[in-house]
PDB file of C-alpha atoms in Angstrom:
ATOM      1  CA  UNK K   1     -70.132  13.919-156.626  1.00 50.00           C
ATOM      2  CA  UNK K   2     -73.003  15.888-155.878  1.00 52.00           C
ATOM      3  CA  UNK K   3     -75.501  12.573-155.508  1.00 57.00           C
ATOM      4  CA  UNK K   4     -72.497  11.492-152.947  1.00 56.00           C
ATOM      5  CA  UNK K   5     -73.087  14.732-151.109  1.00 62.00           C
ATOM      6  CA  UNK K   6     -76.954  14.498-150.888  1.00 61.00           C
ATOM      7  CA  UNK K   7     -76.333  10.567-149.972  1.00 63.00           C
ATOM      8  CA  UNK K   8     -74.676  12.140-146.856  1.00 57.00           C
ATOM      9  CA  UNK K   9     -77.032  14.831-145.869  1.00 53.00           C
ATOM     10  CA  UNK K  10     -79.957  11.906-145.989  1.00 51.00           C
ATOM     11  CA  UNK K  11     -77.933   9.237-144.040  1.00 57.00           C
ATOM     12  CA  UNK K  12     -77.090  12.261-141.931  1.00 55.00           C
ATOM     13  CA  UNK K  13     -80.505  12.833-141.647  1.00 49.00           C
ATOM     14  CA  UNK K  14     -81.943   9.729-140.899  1.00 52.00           C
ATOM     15  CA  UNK K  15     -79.692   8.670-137.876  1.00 57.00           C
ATOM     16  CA  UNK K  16     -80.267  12.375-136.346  1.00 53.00           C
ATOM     17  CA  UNK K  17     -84.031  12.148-136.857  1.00 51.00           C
ATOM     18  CA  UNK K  18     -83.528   9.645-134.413  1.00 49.00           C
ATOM     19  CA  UNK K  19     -81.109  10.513-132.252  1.00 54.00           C
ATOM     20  CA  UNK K  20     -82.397  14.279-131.728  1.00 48.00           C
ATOM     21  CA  UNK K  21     -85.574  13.395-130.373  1.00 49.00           C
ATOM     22  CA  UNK K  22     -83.635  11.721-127.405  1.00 47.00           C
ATOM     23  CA  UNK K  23     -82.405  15.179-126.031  1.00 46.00           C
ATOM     24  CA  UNK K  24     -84.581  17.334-123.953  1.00 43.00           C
ATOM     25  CA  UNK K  25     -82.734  19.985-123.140  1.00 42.00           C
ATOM     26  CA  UNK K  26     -83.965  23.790-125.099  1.00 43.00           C
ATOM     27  CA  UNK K  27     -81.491  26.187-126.650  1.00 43.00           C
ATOM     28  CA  UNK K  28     -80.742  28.887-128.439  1.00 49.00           C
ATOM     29  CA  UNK K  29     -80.372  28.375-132.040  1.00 65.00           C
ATOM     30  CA  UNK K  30     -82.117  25.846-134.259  1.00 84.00           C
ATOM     31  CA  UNK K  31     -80.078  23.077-135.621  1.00 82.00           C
ATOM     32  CA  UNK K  32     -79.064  23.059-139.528  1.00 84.00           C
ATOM     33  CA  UNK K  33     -79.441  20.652-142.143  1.00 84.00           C
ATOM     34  CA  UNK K  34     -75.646  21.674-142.568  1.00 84.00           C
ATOM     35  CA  UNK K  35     -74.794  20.682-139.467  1.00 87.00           C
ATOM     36  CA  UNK K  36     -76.614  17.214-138.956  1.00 78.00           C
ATOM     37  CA  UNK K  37     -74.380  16.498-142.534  1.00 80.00           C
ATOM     38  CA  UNK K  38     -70.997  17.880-140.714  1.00 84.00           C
ATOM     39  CA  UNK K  39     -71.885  15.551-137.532  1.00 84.00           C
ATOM     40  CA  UNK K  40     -73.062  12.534-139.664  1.00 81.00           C
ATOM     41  CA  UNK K  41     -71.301  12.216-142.960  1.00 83.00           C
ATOM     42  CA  UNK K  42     -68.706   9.643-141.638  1.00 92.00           C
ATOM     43  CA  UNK K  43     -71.485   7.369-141.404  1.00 89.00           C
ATOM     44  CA  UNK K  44     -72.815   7.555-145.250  1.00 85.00           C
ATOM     45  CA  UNK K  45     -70.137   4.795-145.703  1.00 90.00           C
ATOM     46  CA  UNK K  46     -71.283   2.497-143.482  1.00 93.00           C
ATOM     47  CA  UNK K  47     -74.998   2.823-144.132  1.00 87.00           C
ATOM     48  CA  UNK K  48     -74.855   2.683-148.072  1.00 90.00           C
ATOM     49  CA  UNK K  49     -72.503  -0.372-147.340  1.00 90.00           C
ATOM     50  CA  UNK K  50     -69.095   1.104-148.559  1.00 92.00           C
ATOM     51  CA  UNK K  51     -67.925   0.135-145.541  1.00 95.00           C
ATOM     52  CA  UNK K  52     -68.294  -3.216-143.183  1.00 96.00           C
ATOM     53  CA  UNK K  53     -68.191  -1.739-140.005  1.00 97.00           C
ATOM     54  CA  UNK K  54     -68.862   1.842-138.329  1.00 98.00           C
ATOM     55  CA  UNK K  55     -66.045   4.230-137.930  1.00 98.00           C
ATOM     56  CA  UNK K  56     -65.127   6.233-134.550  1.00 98.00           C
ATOM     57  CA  UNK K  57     -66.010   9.360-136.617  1.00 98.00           C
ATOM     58  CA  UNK K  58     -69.179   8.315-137.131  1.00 95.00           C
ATOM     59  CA  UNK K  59     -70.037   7.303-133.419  1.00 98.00           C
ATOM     60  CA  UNK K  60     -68.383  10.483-132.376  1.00 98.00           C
ATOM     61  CA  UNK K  61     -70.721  12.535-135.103  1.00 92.00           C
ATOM     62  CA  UNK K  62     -73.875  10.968-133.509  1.00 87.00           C
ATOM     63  CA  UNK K  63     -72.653  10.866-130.022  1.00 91.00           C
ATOM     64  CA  UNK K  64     -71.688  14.995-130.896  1.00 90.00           C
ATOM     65  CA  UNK K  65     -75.084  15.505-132.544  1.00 80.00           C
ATOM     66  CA  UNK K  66     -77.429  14.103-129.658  1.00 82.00           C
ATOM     67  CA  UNK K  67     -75.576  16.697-127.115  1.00 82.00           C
ATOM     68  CA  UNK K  68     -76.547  19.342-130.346  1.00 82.00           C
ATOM     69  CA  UNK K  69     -79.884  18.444-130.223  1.00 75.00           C
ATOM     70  CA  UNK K  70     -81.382  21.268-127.784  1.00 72.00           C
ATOM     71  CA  UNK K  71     -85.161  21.607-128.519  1.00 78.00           C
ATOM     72  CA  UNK K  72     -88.247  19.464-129.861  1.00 79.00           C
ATOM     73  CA  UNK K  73     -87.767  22.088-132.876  1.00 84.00           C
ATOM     74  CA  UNK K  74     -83.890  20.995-134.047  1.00 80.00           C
ATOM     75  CA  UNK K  75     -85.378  17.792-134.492  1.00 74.00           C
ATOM     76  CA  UNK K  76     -88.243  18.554-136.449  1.00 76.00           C
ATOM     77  CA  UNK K  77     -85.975  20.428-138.612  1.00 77.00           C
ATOM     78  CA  UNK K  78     -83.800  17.536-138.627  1.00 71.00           C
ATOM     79  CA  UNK K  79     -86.556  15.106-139.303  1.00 69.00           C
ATOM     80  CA  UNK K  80     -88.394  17.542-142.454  1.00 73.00           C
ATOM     81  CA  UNK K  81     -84.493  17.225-143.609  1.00 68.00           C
ATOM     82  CA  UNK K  82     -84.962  13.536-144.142  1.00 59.00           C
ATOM     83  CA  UNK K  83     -88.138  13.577-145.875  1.00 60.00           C
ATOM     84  CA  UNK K  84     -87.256  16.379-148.142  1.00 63.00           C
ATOM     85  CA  UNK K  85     -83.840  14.285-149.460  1.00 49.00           C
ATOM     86  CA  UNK K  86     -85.095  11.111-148.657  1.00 47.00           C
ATOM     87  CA  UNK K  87     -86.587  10.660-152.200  1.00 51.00           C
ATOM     88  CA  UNK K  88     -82.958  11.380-154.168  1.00 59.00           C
ATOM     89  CA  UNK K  89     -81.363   8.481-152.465  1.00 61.00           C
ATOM     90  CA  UNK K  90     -81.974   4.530-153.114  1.00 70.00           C
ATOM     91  CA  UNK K  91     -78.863   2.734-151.649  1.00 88.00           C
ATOM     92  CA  UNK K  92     -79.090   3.669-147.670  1.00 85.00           C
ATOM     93  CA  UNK K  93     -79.581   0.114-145.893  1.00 86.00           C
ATOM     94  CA  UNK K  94     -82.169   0.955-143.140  1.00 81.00           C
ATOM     95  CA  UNK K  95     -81.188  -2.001-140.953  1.00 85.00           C
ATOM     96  CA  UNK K  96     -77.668  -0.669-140.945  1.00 89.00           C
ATOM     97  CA  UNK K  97     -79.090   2.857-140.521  1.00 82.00           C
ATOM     98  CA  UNK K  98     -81.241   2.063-137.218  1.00 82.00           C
ATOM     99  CA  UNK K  99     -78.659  -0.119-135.638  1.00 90.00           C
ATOM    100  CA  UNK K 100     -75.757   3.011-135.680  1.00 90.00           C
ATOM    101  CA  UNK K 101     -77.121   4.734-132.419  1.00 89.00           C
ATOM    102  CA  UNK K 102     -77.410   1.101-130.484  1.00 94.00           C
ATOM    103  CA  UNK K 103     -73.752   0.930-132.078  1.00 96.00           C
ATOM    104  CA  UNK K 104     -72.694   4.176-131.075  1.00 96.00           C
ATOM    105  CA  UNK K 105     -73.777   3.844-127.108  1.00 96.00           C
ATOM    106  CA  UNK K 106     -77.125   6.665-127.813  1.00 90.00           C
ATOM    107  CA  UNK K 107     -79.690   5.006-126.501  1.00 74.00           C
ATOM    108  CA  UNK K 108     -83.137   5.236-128.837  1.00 61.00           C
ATOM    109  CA  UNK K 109     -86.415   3.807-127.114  1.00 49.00           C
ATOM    110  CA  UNK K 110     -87.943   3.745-130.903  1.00 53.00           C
ATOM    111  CA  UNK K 111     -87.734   1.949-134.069  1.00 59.00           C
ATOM    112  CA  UNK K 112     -85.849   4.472-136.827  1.00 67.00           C
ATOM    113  CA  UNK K 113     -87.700   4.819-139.855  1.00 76.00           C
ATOM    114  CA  UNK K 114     -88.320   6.770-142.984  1.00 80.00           C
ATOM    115  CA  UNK K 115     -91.706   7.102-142.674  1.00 83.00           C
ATOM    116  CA  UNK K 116     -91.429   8.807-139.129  1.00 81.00           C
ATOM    117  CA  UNK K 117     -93.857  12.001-138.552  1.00 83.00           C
ATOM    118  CA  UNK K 118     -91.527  14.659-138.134  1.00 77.00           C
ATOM    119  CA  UNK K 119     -95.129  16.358-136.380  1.00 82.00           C
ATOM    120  CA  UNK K 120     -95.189  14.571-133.331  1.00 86.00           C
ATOM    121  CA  UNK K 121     -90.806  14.423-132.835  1.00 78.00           C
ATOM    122  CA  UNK K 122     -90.525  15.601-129.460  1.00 80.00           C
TER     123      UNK K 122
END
């Protein structure tokens, strides 16, 4: 159960990477790897193909999390969260994982990928 949990923080991880550098806006308190997991766990299913198609939960997790995503800094942090689980999981489809913002109506100008440098997230 706890490789199931870790499976959602990275999925989690990986769609917010993406979707976080999309907002602009600065705030107050940093975003948690806690939180992009709360937002984004409805989508593990989907991405690690448990599940054919993406639920509203999920859409509504990603649509919550790019109105979280205040400063250039939450999605560093949300990007170094990626890389640091990224290793402990091996069944997240990536083509399923870059499509869910597209799928979700958040508009992402870039390609998602692991290998992203959370340095130069904006």
């Amino acid at each position: 159960m706890a490789r199931l949990n870790s499976k959602a923080v990275v999925a989690a991880v990986v769609l917010a990477a993406v979707v976080l550098m999309m907002a602009g806006r600065e705030a107050s308190a940093a975003l948690s790897c806690g939180q992009v997991d709360s937002k984004l766990a409805p989508c593990v299913a989907y991405v690690t193909g448990r599940a054919s198609s993406i639920s509203k939960e999920c859409c509504s997790g990603v649509q919550g999390l790019n109105g979280m995503a205040r400063s250039s800094s939450d999605r560093k942090i949300a990007c170094r969260c990626l890389k640091s689980l990224a290793t402990s999981i091996k069944s997240i489809n990536m083509g399923k994982v870059s499509g869910v913002p597209g799928k979700c109506g958040v508009s992402v100008p870039f390609p998602i990928s692991m290998s992203t440098n959370c340095d130069t997230v904006n």
